[in-house]
Each structure stands twice: as structure tokens, then as C-alpha cells.
Amino acid sequence: MKIMELAGIIKEKFEKSILSSSVFYDNETIVIRKEDVFDVIKFLKDEQSFDFLMDVTAVDYKGYPDRNDETRFEIVYNLFSYKNNKRLIIKTLVDEKDLTVNSITSLYHSADWHEREVYDMFGIKFINHPNLKRILMYDEFVGHPLRKDYPFKKRQPRINLRDVGKNEEEE
Amino acid sequence: MGLETIFGKSWATSKMEYVINWARKFSFFDYPFVTACCGMEFMSTFASTYDIARFGAEFPRFSPRQADVLFVVGTVNQKLAPVLRMTYEQMVEPKWVLSFGACATSGGFYDNYAVVDGIDKIIPVDVYIPGCPPRPKAVLDALIKLQEHVQREKLIK
């Protein structure tokens, strides 16, 4: 099945939910409206046999020339179909002022930890997630380290570190 | 010299300090605190080709309370820092620390929000081993350096 066919099927089923679709080498990508992500992925899983969620991740596009606050974050779902040996990338745009997306944990159990990682690193909240807390960083950690506005040199030690003299580069 | 002149070659006299340090330096019990890829080189150092048993340090303990040399092998991040300090505090005196590899020594190429740049910010270190990862020969050299260090120690501080 060609990707454009798939985009057509989704377009037929969910009007207005596809913002754009593209093919770059073998990366077939469809950008979906945020509100419809859950329904579209449910449709792809149930009826197009995309039975394996390979990854959920996010990108911070702060400061990109063709982006603004409303399209700052992008969540990327990598789907794979064992039956058709087919990959598909679903993307959705997240507004900086409304950092919420519907969780797809009820569709794929593997989304649980992936979404927790996205929450930990970017601070995007997933609605209906069973256990949304930090997965990599410790609970005392303030902020979200993979955001572009997280200070590069900022450190948040958990214990008092020993003083072993200052590194000249740090000053 | 000492009593040997009276009793012949069946006797030897020495300083208590020298004998105790000599016994300590050839009977290290190590606790490997392995967190990253340096662990592979650590394993090959302990295996038969390089054979750390030649230096009397062949028996890794599985509790820090039974060990006297702490091998910190690999990257230590901020989340793990309290664990490393607790592990060190559980060891009984006398105790020494070997920092194994670039990450444990200085943070290596990690300069980010998560990684502690050098375990000497957490616990005192006796010998640093550079390398990413260090060759087993470098580890054995560091162990000999540590033995020399132990031999020089004073019992009464």
C-alpha cells in the first residue's frame, strides 16, 4: 500500500485531520491535528494493522524560522506493521500554551514509558496516562532538560558535591 | 642490622607498619561499582589473559561492607550520586578508591544536565585511570600504583 493511499484513507475517514503528508526517501510521514491523534492511531492499529508502536518522541522547534509558539513542539509516533512490513511516522503539533495530548497507552502498552520520557524531557502532559511521572530524571529535578530554553550549563545535584577546585573553563 | 645477626637467616626483623601495609597491598578485596561500558574492560582485566590475581586482587566482593577497594567503573550521573556516596560510606576502613575510565575521572565527553563531572566531586579518589575505556594494562598499572600508595601509608595518623 502506498503512503498516499493511506493518507487518502485517513482523509476519507477523518475529514480535516490531516495537516500535511510527505515522503522523504522511505520515511512516510503524516501530520495530524492534535485532537484527532488518538482516533487516527486507533484506526491505523485496528483497521490498517499497524500493530507495533516503535517509538514516541518529541522535538522542540523553538527559534526555528518557520515556527511560532503555537507549533513549538512536535510529537512523533513511529508505527510499524508486521503484517505489511510497513513503517509510518505520525506527527502532531503541540501549542506551547496548551501542553496536553491524548495518551495512547490504552492502545499500545509500550507507549507508557515512551510518553513518560516525553513528559520528563519536554514537559508535555498526556491525558489519561495511568502513571505520568518522571522516568529518567529524579523527582527533585526542576524543569525539562531537552527543551531548547533549558540552560546548557545548569546542574541540579541531589547531594552536596565536594569542592575540588574550580575548573578554569567554567568561568 | 637487627636480630638476624644473632639468630642467622631464619629470622627477619621489620617495622610493624611495613608488614601490615605489605599484607594489605597484596590482599585487596574489590567492590566493582560498574555503571557503563568500561565494565567490559574491567571484566577482561579480571579474566585469565591479564589475570589480576597475580596482584592479589582477584576476588571481587558482592557487598561494599566486605571490600576495601572501590572500583568506580563508568559514568556516574546526578541520579546515582547518593548511591555511590552511600556505597563508599558502607565500606570499612582502610579503604581506597580507583576511578576507572574517562567518565568516572572527569565526566568524559559528557558535559550535560545529567552527569557528574568526575566522581571526586562525590568521594575522595586515590588513583585515576584515563582512557575510554582504559586498556587492561593501564588498569594493572593503576593497581600497582595503588599498591605503592598503600605501602607508603602511615598507620598512626
Short mmCIF file of C-alpha atoms in Angstrom, two decimals:
data_model
loop_
_atom_site.label_atom_id
_atom_site.label_comp_id
_atom_site.label_asym_id
_atom_site.label_seq_id
_atom_site.Cartn_x
_atom_site.Cartn_y
_atom_site.Cartn_z
CA MET A 1 0.00 0.00 0.00
CA LYS A 2 1.41 3.36 -0.97
CA ILE A 3 1.54 6.08 1.61
CA MET A 4 -0.58 8.45 -0.42
CA GLU A 5 -3.31 5.82 -0.45
CA LEU A 6 -3.09 5.60 3.32
CA ALA A 7 -3.27 9.37 3.64
CA GLY A 8 -6.30 9.25 1.35
CA ILE A 9 -7.99 6.62 3.50
CA ILE A 10 -7.38 8.65 6.63
CA LYS A 11 -8.60 11.78 4.87
CA GLU A 12 -11.75 9.98 3.85
CA LYS A 13 -12.37 8.74 7.37
CA PHE A 14 -11.27 11.82 9.32
CA GLU A 15 -12.03 14.96 7.44
CA LYS A 16 -9.75 17.91 8.14
CA SER A 17 -7.50 15.96 10.46
CA ILE A 18 -4.56 15.66 8.05
CA LEU A 19 -2.49 18.83 8.00
CA SER A 20 0.11 17.54 5.55
CA SER A 21 1.73 14.35 4.33
CA SER A 22 5.10 13.71 2.76
CA VAL A 23 7.55 11.03 1.70
CA PHE A 24 11.27 11.57 2.21
CA TYR A 25 13.23 8.57 0.96
CA ASP A 26 11.50 5.76 2.88
CA ASN A 27 10.18 7.95 5.68
CA GLU A 28 6.48 8.28 5.11
CA THR A 29 5.08 10.99 7.32
CA ILE A 30 1.59 12.24 8.05
CA VAL A 31 0.98 15.31 10.21
CA ILE A 32 -2.29 15.05 12.12
CA ARG A 33 -4.28 17.60 14.11
CA LYS A 34 -3.67 17.17 17.83
CA GLU A 35 -7.30 16.45 18.72
CA ASP A 36 -7.53 13.53 16.30
CA VAL A 37 -4.27 11.71 17.11
CA PHE A 38 -5.88 9.09 19.32
CA ASP A 39 -8.64 8.30 16.85
CA VAL A 40 -6.32 8.14 13.86
CA ILE A 41 -3.82 5.84 15.61
CA LYS A 42 -6.68 3.65 16.84
CA PHE A 43 -7.92 3.43 13.26
CA LEU A 44 -4.42 2.62 11.96
CA LYS A 45 -4.00 -0.07 14.60
CA ASP A 46 -7.40 -1.71 14.27
CA GLU A 47 -8.02 -1.47 10.55
CA GLN A 48 -4.65 -0.92 8.87
CA SER A 49 -2.79 -3.47 11.07
CA PHE A 50 -0.12 -1.11 12.39
CA ASP A 51 0.36 -3.43 15.32
CA PHE A 52 3.68 -2.22 16.73
CA LEU A 53 4.48 1.17 18.24
CA MET A 54 8.23 1.55 17.77
CA ASP A 55 8.77 4.90 19.45
CA VAL A 56 7.12 8.02 20.76
CA THR A 57 9.34 11.07 20.97
CA ALA A 58 9.16 14.83 20.70
CA VAL A 59 11.06 17.72 19.12
CA ASP A 60 11.38 21.29 20.37
CA TYR A 61 11.37 23.72 17.43
CA LYS A 62 11.85 26.88 19.49
CA GLY A 63 13.60 29.55 17.45
CA TYR A 64 13.10 27.86 14.08
CA PRO A 65 12.37 30.42 11.35
CA ASP A 66 9.11 28.89 10.13
CA ARG A 67 7.76 28.04 13.57
CA ASN A 68 6.00 30.01 16.28
CA ASP A 69 4.78 29.33 19.82
CA GLU A 70 1.70 27.52 18.56
CA THR A 71 3.77 24.98 16.65
CA ARG A 72 6.72 24.83 19.03
CA PHE A 73 6.58 21.14 19.95
CA GLU A 74 6.12 18.19 17.68
CA ILE A 75 5.31 14.72 18.91
CA VAL A 76 6.45 11.88 16.68
CA TYR A 77 4.90 8.41 16.69
CA ASN A 78 6.75 5.68 14.79
CA LEU A 79 4.37 2.91 13.80
CA PHE A 80 5.24 -0.41 12.22
CA SER A 81 3.11 -3.11 10.67
CA TYR A 82 4.40 -6.66 10.95
CA LYS A 83 1.74 -7.88 8.55
CA ASN A 84 2.57 -5.48 5.72
CA ASN A 85 6.22 -4.79 6.68
CA LYS A 86 5.44 -1.12 6.58
CA ARG A 87 6.56 1.87 8.57
CA LEU A 88 4.65 5.08 9.14
CA ILE A 89 5.50 8.24 11.02
CA ILE A 90 2.65 10.19 12.58
CA LYS A 91 3.41 13.70 13.76
CA THR A 92 1.36 16.21 15.65
CA LEU A 93 1.95 19.83 16.65
CA VAL A 94 1.64 20.97 20.26
CA ASP A 95 0.99 24.54 21.33
CA GLU A 96 3.32 25.98 23.97
CA LYS A 97 0.32 27.31 25.91
CA ASP A 98 -1.59 24.01 25.90
CA LEU A 99 0.90 21.21 26.52
CA THR A 100 -1.54 18.32 26.52
CA VAL A 101 -2.03 15.37 24.18
CA ASN A 102 -4.23 12.32 24.49
CA SER A 103 -2.30 9.31 25.71
CA ILE A 104 -2.30 6.21 23.51
CA THR A 105 -1.37 3.88 26.37
CA SER A 106 -4.73 2.17 26.11
CA LEU A 107 -3.86 1.20 22.52
CA TYR A 108 -0.19 0.27 22.94
CA HIS A 109 1.19 -0.61 26.37
CA SER A 110 4.68 0.33 25.21
CA ALA A 111 3.52 3.94 24.93
CA ASP A 112 3.52 4.11 28.73
CA TRP A 113 7.26 4.60 29.22
CA HIS A 114 7.72 6.49 25.94
CA GLU A 115 5.17 9.06 26.99
CA ARG A 116 6.72 9.31 30.43
CA GLU A 117 10.05 10.06 28.79
CA VAL A 118 8.49 12.77 26.63
CA TYR A 119 6.90 14.23 29.76
CA ASP A 120 10.22 14.07 31.60
CA MET A 121 12.30 15.67 28.85
CA PHE A 122 9.81 18.15 27.35
CA GLY A 123 7.05 18.64 29.92
CA ILE A 124 4.23 17.63 27.60
CA LYS A 125 1.36 16.12 29.58
CA PHE A 126 -0.53 13.09 28.33
CA ILE A 127 -4.21 12.98 29.22
CA ASN A 128 -5.46 9.62 30.56
CA HIS A 129 -1.96 8.32 31.16
CA PRO A 130 -2.02 5.81 34.07
CA ASN A 131 1.24 6.86 35.75
CA LEU A 132 2.59 10.14 34.41
CA LYS A 133 5.75 10.87 36.38
CA ARG A 134 9.43 11.31 35.61
CA ILE A 135 11.16 8.21 34.27
CA LEU A 136 14.81 9.20 33.71
CA MET A 137 15.45 12.22 35.90
CA TYR A 138 14.96 12.22 39.66
CA ASP A 139 11.81 13.64 41.24
CA GLU A 140 13.57 16.70 42.71
CA PHE A 141 14.65 17.81 39.23
CA VAL A 142 13.16 21.16 38.22
CA GLY A 143 12.41 21.84 34.57
CA HIS A 144 12.66 19.74 31.45
CA PRO A 145 16.20 19.27 30.18
CA LEU A 146 15.69 18.68 26.46
CA ARG A 147 13.82 21.93 25.93
CA LYS A 148 15.80 24.47 23.95
CA ASP A 149 15.39 27.07 26.71
CA TYR A 150 16.87 24.83 29.43
CA PRO A 151 20.23 26.43 30.37
CA PHE A 152 23.09 24.35 28.95
CA LYS A 153 25.32 24.77 32.00
CA LYS A 154 22.60 24.32 34.62
CA ARG A 155 23.24 21.48 37.10
CA GLN A 156 20.92 20.22 39.81
CA PRO A 157 22.91 17.95 42.12
CA ARG A 158 20.94 15.77 44.54
CA ILE A 159 23.63 15.80 47.22
CA ASN A 160 26.20 18.37 48.29
CA LEU A 161 29.15 17.83 46.00
CA ARG A 162 32.71 18.06 47.30
CA ASP A 163 34.71 21.13 46.45
CA VAL A 164 37.70 20.01 44.41
CA GLY A 165 38.69 23.37 42.98
CA LYS A 166 37.16 25.21 40.09
CA ASN A 167 37.67 24.30 36.50
CA GLU A 168 39.00 27.29 34.60
CA GLU A 169 36.73 26.64 31.64
CA GLU A 170 33.65 27.05 33.75
CA GLU A 171 34.36 30.70 34.49
CA MET B 1 71.43 -5.00 61.48
CA GLY B 2 68.89 -6.39 63.85
CA LEU B 3 68.24 -9.71 65.43
CA GLU B 4 69.32 -11.52 62.23
CA THR B 5 72.95 -11.03 63.16
CA ILE B 6 72.39 -13.10 66.31
CA PHE B 7 69.92 -15.71 65.09
CA GLY B 8 71.07 -16.25 61.50
CA LYS B 9 68.99 -16.28 58.32
CA SER B 10 65.94 -17.96 59.80
CA TRP B 11 64.88 -14.57 61.25
CA ALA B 12 63.84 -11.27 59.81
CA THR B 13 63.05 -8.01 61.53
CA SER B 14 60.92 -5.28 60.11
CA LYS B 15 58.66 -2.42 61.03
CA MET B 16 55.09 -3.25 62.04
CA GLU B 17 53.85 -0.60 59.65
CA TYR B 18 55.75 -2.11 56.74
CA VAL B 19 54.41 -5.61 57.38
CA ILE B 20 50.80 -4.51 57.76
CA ASN B 21 50.92 -2.36 54.64
CA TRP B 22 52.61 -5.20 52.76
CA ALA B 23 49.80 -7.57 53.78
CA ARG B 24 47.15 -5.05 52.83
CA LYS B 25 48.52 -4.22 49.42
CA PHE B 26 48.66 -7.84 48.27
CA SER B 27 45.20 -8.77 49.51
CA PHE B 28 42.82 -6.24 48.04
CA PHE B 29 39.16 -7.14 48.09
CA ASP B 30 37.49 -5.05 45.41
CA TYR B 31 33.96 -3.91 45.08
CA PRO B 32 33.15 -3.16 41.41
CA PHE B 33 30.69 -0.29 41.05
CA VAL B 34 30.09 -0.84 37.34
CA THR B 35 27.71 1.51 35.55
CA ALA B 36 28.76 1.63 31.90
CA CYS B 37 30.73 0.20 29.00
CA CYS B 38 34.07 0.31 30.88
CA GLY B 39 32.74 -2.80 32.61
CA MET B 40 33.82 -4.85 29.59
CA GLU B 41 37.46 -3.85 30.04
CA PHE B 42 37.07 -4.40 33.75
CA MET B 43 35.93 -7.96 33.08
CA SER B 44 38.82 -8.67 30.73
CA THR B 45 41.24 -7.34 33.36
CA PHE B 46 39.80 -9.80 35.84
CA ALA B 47 39.75 -12.69 33.39
CA SER B 48 42.57 -15.11 32.72
CA THR B 49 44.51 -13.30 29.95
CA TYR B 50 45.50 -10.35 32.12
CA ASP B 51 44.81 -12.10 35.42
CA ILE B 52 44.54 -9.56 38.19
CA ALA B 53 45.05 -12.45 40.64
CA ARG B 54 48.79 -12.02 40.09
CA PHE B 55 48.45 -8.86 42.19
CA GLY B 56 46.37 -10.48 44.90
CA ALA B 57 43.19 -8.66 43.96
CA GLU B 58 41.28 -11.38 42.21
CA PHE B 59 38.29 -11.68 44.48
CA PRO B 60 35.51 -9.16 43.87
CA ARG B 61 33.13 -8.96 46.79
CA PHE B 62 29.42 -8.52 46.30
CA SER B 63 28.95 -6.23 49.23
CA PRO B 64 30.85 -3.00 49.89
CA ARG B 65 30.98 -3.95 53.57
CA GLN B 66 33.41 -6.77 52.76
CA ALA B 67 35.58 -4.75 50.38
CA ASP B 68 38.45 -2.35 50.77
CA VAL B 69 38.99 -1.10 47.20
CA LEU B 70 36.12 0.57 45.37
CA PHE B 71 36.36 0.40 41.58
CA VAL B 72 34.09 3.07 40.12
CA VAL B 73 33.77 1.85 36.54
CA GLY B 74 31.83 4.08 34.18
CA THR B 75 29.63 7.16 34.10
CA VAL B 76 28.06 8.36 37.33
CA ASN B 77 25.11 10.71 36.93
CA GLN B 78 23.37 13.02 39.36
CA LYS B 79 20.64 10.49 39.99
CA LEU B 80 23.21 7.89 41.05
CA ALA B 81 25.42 10.22 43.12
CA PRO B 82 23.75 9.50 46.51
CA VAL B 83 24.04 5.75 45.85
CA LEU B 84 27.77 5.99 45.19
CA ARG B 85 28.31 8.04 48.34
CA MET B 86 26.31 5.55 50.41
CA THR B 87 28.29 2.66 48.92
CA TYR B 88 31.53 4.40 49.87
CA GLU B 89 30.30 5.14 53.38
CA GLN B 90 29.38 1.49 53.92
CA MET B 91 32.94 0.35 53.33
CA VAL B 92 35.06 -0.07 56.45
CA GLU B 93 38.48 1.49 56.95
CA PRO B 94 41.01 1.18 55.48
CA LYS B 95 39.50 1.87 52.07
CA TRP B 96 40.71 3.14 48.73
CA VAL B 97 39.01 4.27 45.54
CA LEU B 98 40.04 3.67 41.92
CA SER B 99 38.41 5.88 39.30
CA PHE B 100 38.19 3.71 36.18
CA GLY B 101 37.99 5.43 32.80
CA ALA B 102 37.41 8.94 31.48
CA CYS B 103 33.78 9.24 32.62
CA ALA B 104 34.41 8.41 36.26
CA THR B 105 37.52 10.59 36.29
CA SER B 106 36.16 13.76 34.73
CA GLY B 107 32.75 13.08 33.23
CA GLY B 108 34.47 12.23 29.95
CA PHE B 109 32.75 13.68 26.92
CA TYR B 110 29.54 14.18 28.86
CA ASP B 111 29.03 17.83 29.76
CA ASN B 112 25.32 17.96 30.39
CA TYR B 113 22.48 18.19 32.89
CA ALA B 114 22.68 14.57 34.00
CA VAL B 115 26.31 13.57 34.50
CA VAL B 116 28.57 14.38 37.47
CA ASP B 117 31.88 15.61 36.04
CA GLY B 118 34.18 13.35 37.99
CA ILE B 119 33.46 11.12 40.98
CA ASP B 120 35.95 13.12 43.04
CA LYS B 121 33.06 15.56 43.48
CA ILE B 122 31.30 12.78 45.43
CA ILE B 123 34.01 10.71 47.17
CA PRO B 124 37.79 11.01 47.56
CA VAL B 125 39.78 9.17 44.88
CA ASP B 126 43.25 7.64 45.21
CA VAL B 127 44.15 6.64 41.65
CA TYR B 128 42.66 7.84 38.37
CA ILE B 129 42.84 5.64 35.27
CA PRO B 130 42.50 7.58 31.99
CA GLY B 131 41.22 6.04 28.78
CA CYS B 132 37.91 5.49 27.08
CA PRO B 133 37.90 2.66 28.05
CA PRO B 134 41.36 2.06 29.58
CA ARG B 135 43.33 -0.94 28.38
CA PRO B 136 43.72 -3.75 30.94
CA LYS B 137 47.43 -2.95 31.17
CA ALA B 138 46.56 0.57 32.30
CA VAL B 139 44.30 -0.89 34.98
CA LEU B 140 47.06 -3.18 36.22
CA ASP B 141 49.46 -0.25 36.23
CA ALA B 142 46.97 1.70 38.33
CA LEU B 143 46.69 -1.23 40.72
CA ILE B 144 50.48 -1.27 41.14
CA LYS B 145 50.35 2.49 41.75
CA LEU B 146 47.72 1.90 44.41
CA GLN B 147 49.90 -0.79 45.99
CA GLU B 148 52.79 1.68 46.16
CA HIS B 149 50.44 4.20 47.71
CA VAL B 150 49.27 1.70 50.31
CA GLN B 151 52.88 0.74 51.13
CA ARG B 152 53.64 4.39 51.91
CA GLU B 153 50.68 4.87 54.24
CA LYS B 154 51.19 5.68 57.93
CA LEU B 155 49.36 3.56 60.45
CA ILE B 156 49.21 6.34 63.00
CA LYS B 157 47.72 9.45 61.53
#
